[in-house]
């Protein structure tokens, strides 16, 4: 396709009015859509429309058309060099989404079409390999459908706070990949026994549960027990324990070490596998960026941070003696590239020399433990005393730990997103930033607003966060930095007052705010919540803005004066309660 400008659009046909001309189409019976679902794809004679017909296999060898999920993507010429991409569905009201094989229609309209438009005009090679490049796709597709049906009931009983569809079907997809990969390994190496495994940082444990149920002996280890663990039964072995990279955490009788979004353990997975035994392999799916000590510091602007981190973990695997291969999974995640170490680059007789090089490599990375890492969950105030000069002998002498300064995450993770800061401190920073934004006196930065009335309301100016930070004192900035998000997080939390976009901040002008599509489709629970908190707090603009609130009292959800305040009907949150971490660990 020529590099012509494209714009994405979306449309829906009415039920029963979907135009398909099979006689003028070319049918491709074997094509797998996102997530591994089997489909037939039909192109029309002009080549500007493709219709996807999902096929299901309720009984062996017999397929049925999933009519509710038939869709078409159409390319249409608008004018001159402008083209349009459109999405059409046969039964949009009956669409069955599982977020993996069948994504939501809203995602296809808002995300897929724009991505297709971008991809079709880009002249750029991808930094990543194709999806499922290391295993047979047909085997993967058949097995995924089978496992999806087998474990779909987990969605209905999911007790965690995470999205059940996303995490159940994602772990089903990862398990499918590993099962096919291991089946290929058994055939290649003439193995008769199914591989054993250890999942380090297993999270909700569903991956361990699936692999164990499919006949692979293994267990999962995580620093914190999850509610769902109690639902799996005795066949699924899960242990609550912190893991420190050391000789105490080697697994000589295990075939594969798994690191599925294993965070701070990610760079250690190849090391643990290499030192466990010569035959031990590894599978790692990197997500958050960590080095041996703490947070990974980006070193090059020539690559994306994700690509650079994948290369870093690949380098670790190579230094540990593995032939590291890369593949891309079919999962609903932006971080879906896995790294696999299945074979070694050296013979078993060279193990001692290779391990010497491993130790030297790990020691050389002690210089990465800089002051920038002092607020990470691993360092927690610990500093490195080696300065990159510790000898290999000294490193090996510490039998209980392979590297100084490493500290596993706490069992109860501290929430640090600025919400636990004292209210008076937050109010002080909010007022200081707002006064800075409102300090301009130029008439260009005022306009006629105030709920349609003819009066001026000071919108203030838009400033880069960097300039705002320069006005705050050092102690305030450090206190915010310790809250894992800093100034930007605090300003975003105060959504009523500020608008933060593209690393800039401005005063939010509520007279210009329009109701978004997402707010129109809020759940009934959220609607009730909004009613419960209406007029229970004073309006910040009414109290602090020199021109008061741009909305009339009847249109503002906050109280314009003490006489409008009403009691808060929601129950008080219990103090000194340890909330379950929401964002640090994916599972």
XYZ file of C-alpha atoms in Angstrom:
587
model
C 0.000 0.000 0.000
C 1.237 3.469 -0.811
C 1.886 5.812 2.051
C -1.343 7.737 1.694
C -2.996 9.620 4.569
C -5.685 7.534 6.249
C -8.324 8.435 8.740
C -10.200 5.886 10.801
C -13.959 5.781 11.097
C -16.451 3.316 12.514
C -19.895 2.218 11.469
C -22.454 -0.490 12.160
C -24.990 -2.113 9.854
C -28.442 -2.898 11.135
C -29.183 -6.455 12.142
C -29.686 -8.647 9.092
C -28.515 -6.016 6.622
C -24.885 -7.005 6.361
C -23.744 -7.016 2.693
C -21.579 -10.051 1.907
C -21.001 -11.131 -1.702
C -19.411 -14.533 -1.409
C -19.425 -15.149 -5.143
C -17.082 -12.204 -5.672
C -14.868 -12.969 -2.671
C -11.665 -14.848 -2.100
C -11.961 -17.027 1.030
C -8.973 -17.869 3.208
C -10.120 -20.734 5.482
C -7.129 -20.728 7.814
C -6.550 -17.395 9.493
C -6.210 -16.706 13.193
C -7.441 -13.440 14.679
C -6.090 -11.670 17.779
C -5.891 -14.113 20.674
C -5.686 -17.264 18.584
C -9.291 -17.734 17.459
C -9.805 -19.623 14.180
C -11.522 -17.566 11.480
C -12.277 -17.601 7.786
C -11.438 -14.344 6.063
C -13.136 -13.277 2.830
C -11.854 -10.456 0.617
C -14.209 -8.826 -1.859
C -13.276 -8.499 -5.530
C -11.967 -4.940 -5.171
C -9.651 -5.910 -2.334
C -10.945 -3.045 -0.190
C -12.965 -5.052 2.335
C -12.238 -8.130 4.406
C -14.911 -10.044 6.313
C -13.941 -12.129 9.336
C -16.149 -15.130 10.053
C -15.283 -16.680 13.464
C -15.424 -20.451 13.595
C -15.943 -22.515 16.739
C -15.245 -26.214 17.174
C -17.853 -27.603 19.601
C -17.045 -31.171 18.501
C -13.867 -32.628 17.063
C -13.449 -31.752 13.395
C -16.786 -29.917 13.035
C -16.928 -26.124 12.918
C -19.829 -23.757 13.417
C -20.039 -20.085 12.481
C -20.240 -17.731 15.460
C -22.760 -15.407 13.800
C -22.845 -12.836 16.596
C -19.160 -11.998 16.059
C -18.949 -11.608 12.275
C -17.348 -8.294 11.369
C -15.888 -6.499 8.370
C -13.134 -3.909 7.953
C -13.603 -1.754 4.882
C -11.251 0.642 3.076
C -13.045 3.416 1.213
C -11.779 6.280 -0.915
C -12.948 9.673 0.368
C -11.343 12.221 -1.934
C -7.956 12.924 -3.496
C -5.396 11.080 -1.344
C -7.692 10.626 1.661
C -9.005 7.190 2.582
C -11.265 5.887 5.326
C -11.185 2.695 7.397
C -14.566 1.527 8.708
C -15.727 -1.271 10.975
C -19.049 -3.039 10.408
C -20.607 -5.729 12.591
C -23.522 -8.043 11.847
C -25.036 -8.213 15.344
C -23.455 -5.459 17.404
C -25.992 -5.850 20.224
C -25.160 -9.550 20.578
C -21.384 -9.271 20.352
C -19.656 -11.734 22.691
C -16.356 -10.322 23.958
C -13.747 -12.217 25.956
C -11.069 -9.476 25.607
C -8.645 -11.923 23.943
C -10.015 -13.694 20.866
C -12.974 -11.359 20.613
C -12.067 -7.839 21.748
C -14.732 -5.324 22.665
C -16.341 -3.399 19.803
C -15.391 -0.133 21.516
C -11.720 -1.200 21.436
C -11.923 -2.138 17.757
C -13.511 1.228 16.908
C -11.312 3.419 19.080
C -8.012 1.547 18.993
C -7.826 -1.064 16.216
C -8.885 1.173 13.334
C -6.462 3.947 14.243
C -3.647 1.417 14.596
C -4.433 -0.114 11.209
C -4.395 3.378 9.677
C -1.039 4.070 11.298
C 0.510 0.730 10.352
C -0.631 0.983 6.735
C 1.135 4.316 6.223
C 4.308 3.585 8.172
C 7.473 2.612 6.364
C 9.267 1.225 9.349
C 10.492 -2.182 10.423
C 9.221 -3.454 13.711
C 11.620 -3.796 16.639
C 9.897 -7.052 17.564
C 9.415 -10.486 16.059
C 6.092 -11.680 14.717
C 3.517 -13.194 17.042
C 3.995 -16.860 18.009
C 7.084 -17.225 15.829
C 8.646 -20.070 17.846
C 5.718 -22.502 18.034
C 3.154 -24.028 15.609
C 0.236 -21.610 15.453
C -2.331 -24.287 14.599
C -1.467 -26.269 17.744
C -1.626 -23.102 19.813
C -5.046 -22.134 18.405
C -6.620 -25.530 19.063
C -5.216 -25.808 22.565
C -6.156 -22.242 23.470
C -9.790 -22.837 22.508
C -9.837 -25.999 24.601
C -8.273 -24.377 27.687
C -10.443 -21.308 27.357
C -13.560 -23.460 27.576
C -12.081 -25.480 30.425
C -11.178 -22.522 32.637
C -13.744 -19.899 31.623
C -15.728 -20.524 34.824
C -12.861 -18.870 36.726
C -14.184 -15.533 35.439
C -17.428 -15.974 37.386
C -15.783 -16.781 40.725
C -12.764 -14.422 40.533
C -12.318 -12.983 44.066
C -9.511 -10.520 43.318
C -9.957 -6.795 42.608
C -8.395 -7.175 39.130
C -10.396 -7.536 35.904
C -11.309 -11.271 35.743
C -11.644 -11.538 31.956
C -8.319 -9.884 31.266
C -6.321 -11.889 33.781
C -8.018 -15.261 33.343
C -7.738 -15.283 29.549
C -4.252 -13.777 29.629
C -2.969 -16.545 31.899
C -4.793 -19.123 29.766
C -2.925 -17.739 26.733
C 0.447 -17.813 28.526
C -0.194 -21.368 29.748
C -1.157 -22.403 26.216
C 2.103 -21.010 24.854
C 4.183 -22.845 27.455
C 2.330 -26.136 26.962
C 2.907 -26.035 23.205
C 6.530 -24.928 23.655
C 7.152 -27.788 26.074
C 5.451 -30.312 23.796
C 7.784 -29.244 20.988
C 10.772 -29.535 23.334
C 9.798 -33.081 24.327
C 9.534 -34.080 20.669
C 12.859 -32.464 19.802
C 14.768 -33.922 22.763
C 12.894 -37.263 22.768
C 11.625 -36.708 26.319
C 8.833 -38.875 27.711
C 8.138 -37.073 30.988
C 6.409 -33.704 31.122
C 8.583 -30.802 32.250
C 8.601 -29.512 35.826
C 8.551 -25.794 36.647
C 8.847 -23.087 39.308
C 6.913 -19.808 38.872
C 8.747 -17.084 40.810
C 6.468 -14.179 41.690
C 3.393 -16.201 40.753
C 0.837 -13.565 41.834
C -2.698 -14.957 41.638
C -1.291 -18.425 40.860
C -3.652 -19.160 37.971
C -0.776 -19.975 35.609
C 0.550 -22.507 38.142
C -2.958 -23.936 38.532
C -3.418 -24.467 34.777
C 0.031 -25.952 34.176
C -0.393 -28.297 37.148
C -3.834 -29.420 35.979
C -2.383 -30.162 32.533
C 0.065 -32.641 34.025
C 3.195 -30.596 34.731
C 4.691 -30.913 38.197
C 5.486 -27.513 39.660
C 4.788 -24.795 42.191
C 4.522 -21.056 42.533
C 6.172 -18.743 45.048
C 5.088 -15.200 45.890
C 5.738 -12.820 48.746
C 2.022 -12.341 49.391
C -0.818 -14.828 49.492
C -3.869 -14.052 47.325
C -7.522 -14.751 48.112
C -7.905 -17.008 45.087
C -5.224 -19.416 46.289
C -7.737 -21.123 48.591
C -9.949 -22.007 45.581
C -7.424 -24.097 43.657
C -7.207 -27.262 45.722
C -4.266 -29.344 46.895
C -2.969 -30.146 43.393
C -1.905 -26.519 42.927
C 1.162 -25.901 45.119
C 1.623 -22.237 46.070
C 4.025 -20.888 48.688
C 4.033 -17.545 50.468
C 7.679 -16.556 50.766
C 10.056 -13.747 49.849
C 12.749 -14.613 47.325
C 16.335 -13.394 47.533
C 18.705 -14.255 44.671
C 21.109 -16.584 46.438
C 22.266 -20.166 46.751
C 19.246 -20.707 49.011
C 16.934 -20.258 46.005
C 18.280 -22.716 43.467
C 16.118 -25.452 41.970
C 18.364 -28.260 40.670
C 15.476 -30.682 40.097
C 13.390 -28.206 38.064
C 13.299 -28.085 34.267
C 11.960 -24.537 33.774
C 12.071 -21.296 35.800
C 9.144 -18.990 34.951
C 9.088 -15.236 35.520
C 5.628 -14.022 34.477
C 5.626 -10.248 35.156
C 8.041 -10.973 37.990
C 9.094 -7.328 38.503
C 12.290 -7.062 40.589
C 13.085 -10.756 40.019
C 12.999 -10.423 36.217
C 16.767 -9.873 35.653
C 17.517 -12.673 38.108
C 15.422 -15.343 36.368
C 18.185 -16.277 33.832
C 20.773 -16.281 36.636
C 18.689 -18.550 38.875
C 18.007 -20.920 35.966
C 21.670 -21.022 34.907
C 22.907 -21.772 38.421
C 20.165 -24.283 39.283
C 21.450 -26.883 36.802
C 22.910 -27.134 33.326
C 19.618 -28.508 31.984
C 17.404 -25.856 33.586
C 15.676 -23.449 31.129
C 13.850 -20.167 31.637
C 10.816 -18.266 30.372
C 10.456 -14.618 31.323
C 7.768 -12.094 30.389
C 9.189 -8.681 31.404
C 6.837 -5.912 32.438
C 8.149 -3.392 34.982
C 11.761 -2.294 34.490
C 14.272 -3.415 37.128
C 18.002 -4.051 37.173
C 19.845 -6.224 39.703
C 19.460 -3.628 42.464
C 16.339 -1.586 41.805
C 14.726 0.478 39.085
C 16.305 0.203 35.653
C 17.860 3.462 34.406
C 17.431 4.132 30.718
C 20.741 4.509 28.865
C 19.876 5.256 25.231
C 17.429 7.543 23.474
C 17.809 5.600 20.225
C 15.398 2.869 21.428
C 12.127 2.781 23.295
C 12.521 2.044 26.991
C 10.709 -1.265 26.513
C 13.005 -2.363 23.656
C 16.076 -1.329 25.634
C 14.950 -3.275 28.689
C 14.243 -6.403 26.642
C 17.759 -6.134 25.209
C 19.115 -5.778 28.760
C 17.418 -8.994 29.935
C 18.534 -10.733 26.728
C 22.107 -9.665 27.472
C 21.831 -11.126 30.969
C 20.649 -14.427 29.517
C 23.546 -14.463 27.047
C 26.065 -13.662 29.803
C 24.616 -16.565 31.768
C 25.368 -18.845 28.813
C 21.932 -19.177 27.181
C 20.951 -18.924 23.557
C 18.156 -16.431 24.200
C 15.179 -16.421 21.843
C 12.410 -13.832 21.665
C 8.744 -14.224 20.824
C 5.548 -12.189 20.997
C 2.531 -13.635 22.822
C -1.139 -13.208 21.981
C -2.316 -11.607 25.198
C -4.300 -8.430 25.971
C -1.267 -6.520 27.218
C 1.142 -3.924 25.847
C 4.022 -5.883 27.406
C 3.744 -9.193 25.578
C 7.280 -10.030 24.435
C 8.749 -13.082 26.151
C 12.362 -14.212 26.323
C 13.261 -17.908 26.355
C 16.477 -19.647 27.294
C 16.137 -23.278 26.250
C 19.681 -24.203 25.180
C 23.199 -23.323 26.352
C 26.124 -21.838 24.454
C 28.709 -23.917 26.295
C 29.339 -27.502 27.330
C 28.759 -28.824 30.878
C 32.540 -29.076 31.368
C 32.819 -25.273 31.097
C 30.347 -24.576 33.909
C 32.930 -23.297 36.404
C 34.472 -20.799 33.965
C 31.063 -19.566 32.783
C 29.850 -19.079 36.350
C 32.967 -17.018 37.050
C 31.981 -14.734 34.180
C 28.408 -14.552 35.503
C 29.650 -13.367 38.873
C 31.878 -10.748 37.253
C 29.013 -9.506 35.118
C 26.666 -9.164 38.128
C 29.365 -7.385 40.133
C 30.001 -4.947 37.275
C 26.371 -3.820 37.441
C 26.681 -2.672 41.042
C 27.500 0.751 39.579
C 23.885 0.959 38.399
C 22.785 1.273 42.016
C 22.688 5.080 42.011
C 20.847 7.603 44.115
C 18.014 7.462 41.575
C 17.181 4.018 42.914
C 16.939 4.959 46.566
C 13.174 5.315 46.422
C 12.561 1.987 44.727
C 10.952 -0.841 46.622
C 14.130 -2.887 46.455
C 16.689 -0.489 47.850
C 14.544 1.170 50.525
C 17.400 3.250 51.830
C 20.110 0.633 51.321
C 23.181 1.876 49.477
C 25.796 -0.050 47.599
C 29.263 -0.054 49.140
C 31.067 -1.810 46.333
C 31.207 1.032 43.778
C 31.695 -1.651 41.155
C 35.036 -2.700 42.664
C 34.047 -5.768 44.642
C 36.013 -8.809 43.575
C 34.392 -11.988 42.337
C 35.834 -13.901 45.299
C 34.212 -11.487 47.748
C 30.921 -11.803 45.895
C 31.000 -15.585 46.020
C 31.982 -15.517 49.674
C 28.519 -14.197 50.523
C 26.895 -17.585 50.262
C 23.486 -16.326 51.358
C 23.279 -13.578 48.733
C 24.693 -13.057 45.259
C 24.680 -9.281 45.467
C 24.692 -6.717 48.293
C 21.895 -4.180 48.482
C 19.101 -6.378 47.162
C 16.021 -6.420 49.325
C 12.855 -8.291 48.336
C 9.571 -6.435 48.413
C 7.693 -6.164 51.684
C 4.833 -8.528 52.347
C 2.484 -5.580 52.820
C 3.303 -3.020 50.155
C 3.066 0.589 51.149
C 0.659 2.671 49.073
C 2.568 5.740 47.925
C 0.398 7.702 45.502
C 0.087 10.964 47.463
C -3.335 10.088 48.912
C -1.946 9.423 52.386
C -0.215 12.791 52.715
C -1.635 15.116 55.401
C -4.603 17.117 54.127
C -3.140 20.447 55.187
C 0.087 19.722 53.271
C -1.883 18.817 50.114
C -4.038 21.945 50.427
C -0.943 24.098 50.816
C 0.692 22.724 47.637
C -2.561 22.990 45.653
C -3.013 26.621 46.677
C 0.616 27.492 45.937
C 0.473 25.971 42.430
C -2.901 27.572 41.693
C -1.634 31.019 42.721
C 1.347 30.562 40.411
C -0.927 29.733 37.466
C -3.250 32.650 38.239
C -0.450 35.166 38.726
C -0.489 36.406 35.085
C -2.362 39.663 34.544
C -2.443 39.680 30.750
C -5.892 40.159 29.274
C -5.207 37.491 26.647
C -5.495 34.836 29.335
C -9.012 35.863 30.370
C -12.251 35.223 28.583
C -16.003 35.625 28.942
C -17.281 32.567 30.751
C -19.137 32.319 34.085
C -22.033 30.101 33.089
C -23.046 32.184 30.118
C -23.045 35.502 31.979
C -21.100 38.461 30.617
C -18.216 38.608 33.072
C -14.553 37.686 32.984
C -13.095 34.637 34.690
C -9.359 34.182 35.026
C -8.313 30.879 33.474
C -4.699 31.564 34.355
C -1.855 30.186 32.295
C -0.534 26.786 31.301
C 2.947 25.948 32.591
C 5.295 22.963 32.202
C 5.488 20.831 35.326
C 9.219 21.514 35.382
C 8.638 25.245 35.855
C 6.039 24.622 38.554
C 8.437 22.328 40.414
C 11.115 25.036 40.395
C 8.856 27.285 42.501
C 8.336 24.705 45.252
C 10.913 24.366 48.015
C 13.260 21.402 48.122
C 11.686 19.822 51.199
C 8.224 19.818 49.582
C 9.539 18.251 46.380
C 11.384 15.536 48.287
C 8.280 14.735 50.281
C 6.292 14.410 47.061
C 9.021 12.326 45.390
C 8.872 9.854 48.261
C 5.255 9.203 47.338
C 6.089 7.457 44.017
C 4.640 9.959 41.621
C 5.563 13.328 42.975
C 4.054 16.628 41.968
C 2.270 15.329 38.867
C 0.469 12.647 40.873
C -0.708 15.140 43.471
C -2.020 17.520 40.809
C -3.822 14.702 38.982
C -5.400 13.624 42.257
C -6.820 17.140 42.586
C -8.847 16.791 39.427
C -11.346 19.444 40.526
C -8.698 22.178 40.390
C -6.111 21.166 37.781
C -5.856 19.728 34.297
C -2.573 17.887 33.593
C -1.776 17.051 29.971
C 1.490 16.390 28.131
C 3.638 17.341 31.150
C 1.875 20.697 31.531
C -0.622 21.900 34.131
C -3.401 24.482 33.974
C -6.443 25.541 35.982
C -9.446 23.439 35.029
C -12.206 25.539 33.477
C -15.408 23.713 34.320
C -17.464 25.985 32.112
C -15.740 24.386 29.114
C -16.041 20.797 30.311
C -18.367 18.589 28.243
C -19.888 15.293 29.180
C -17.814 12.504 27.684
C -19.108 9.302 26.253
C -17.636 7.361 29.136
C -19.474 9.456 31.709
C -22.754 8.812 29.889
C -22.331 5.100 30.426
C -21.428 5.080 34.096
C -22.670 2.191 36.173
C -25.615 2.625 38.514
C -23.243 2.222 41.460
C -21.176 5.188 40.313
C -24.317 7.254 39.783
C -25.438 6.524 43.323
C -21.961 7.371 44.607
C -22.064 10.749 42.862
C -25.419 11.519 44.464
C -24.119 10.511 47.883
C -21.173 12.929 47.767
C -23.045 15.861 46.158
C -22.543 19.130 48.091
C -20.594 17.385 50.873
C -17.439 19.489 50.295
C -16.826 23.174 49.729
C -16.046 24.189 46.159
C -12.369 25.040 45.853
C -13.053 27.766 43.277
C -15.770 29.353 45.436
C -13.351 29.575 48.359
C -10.004 30.330 46.671
C -10.392 31.579 43.081
C -10.413 35.411 42.783
C -13.361 35.204 40.364
C -15.157 32.488 42.344
C -16.549 29.378 40.605
C -17.303 29.553 36.860
C -20.445 27.474 37.429
C -23.645 28.581 39.073
C -24.308 26.965 42.451
C -27.083 24.834 40.954
C -24.670 23.349 38.379
C -21.715 22.730 40.715
C -21.516 19.433 42.643
C -19.626 21.199 45.426
C -21.070 23.518 48.037
C -21.002 27.289 47.415
C -20.898 28.291 51.060
C -21.423 26.565 54.391
C -25.214 26.838 54.097
C -25.181 24.374 51.150
C -23.097 21.731 52.911
C -24.843 18.504 53.806
C -23.628 15.485 55.825
C -21.544 12.870 54.070
C -23.664 9.719 53.776
C -20.826 7.311 52.924
C -19.262 5.313 55.802
C -15.903 6.501 57.100
C -12.856 4.526 55.974
C -11.172 2.629 58.747
C -7.891 4.125 59.780
C -4.659 2.130 60.131
C -6.022 -0.435 57.752
C -3.593 -2.040 55.325
C -5.226 -1.749 51.904
C -4.516 -4.350 49.292
C -2.024 -3.025 46.712
C -3.732 -2.111 43.455
C -1.144 -0.974 40.969
C 2.324 -2.255 41.796
C 1.725 -5.918 41.080
C -0.195 -6.794 37.974
C -1.780 -10.002 39.256
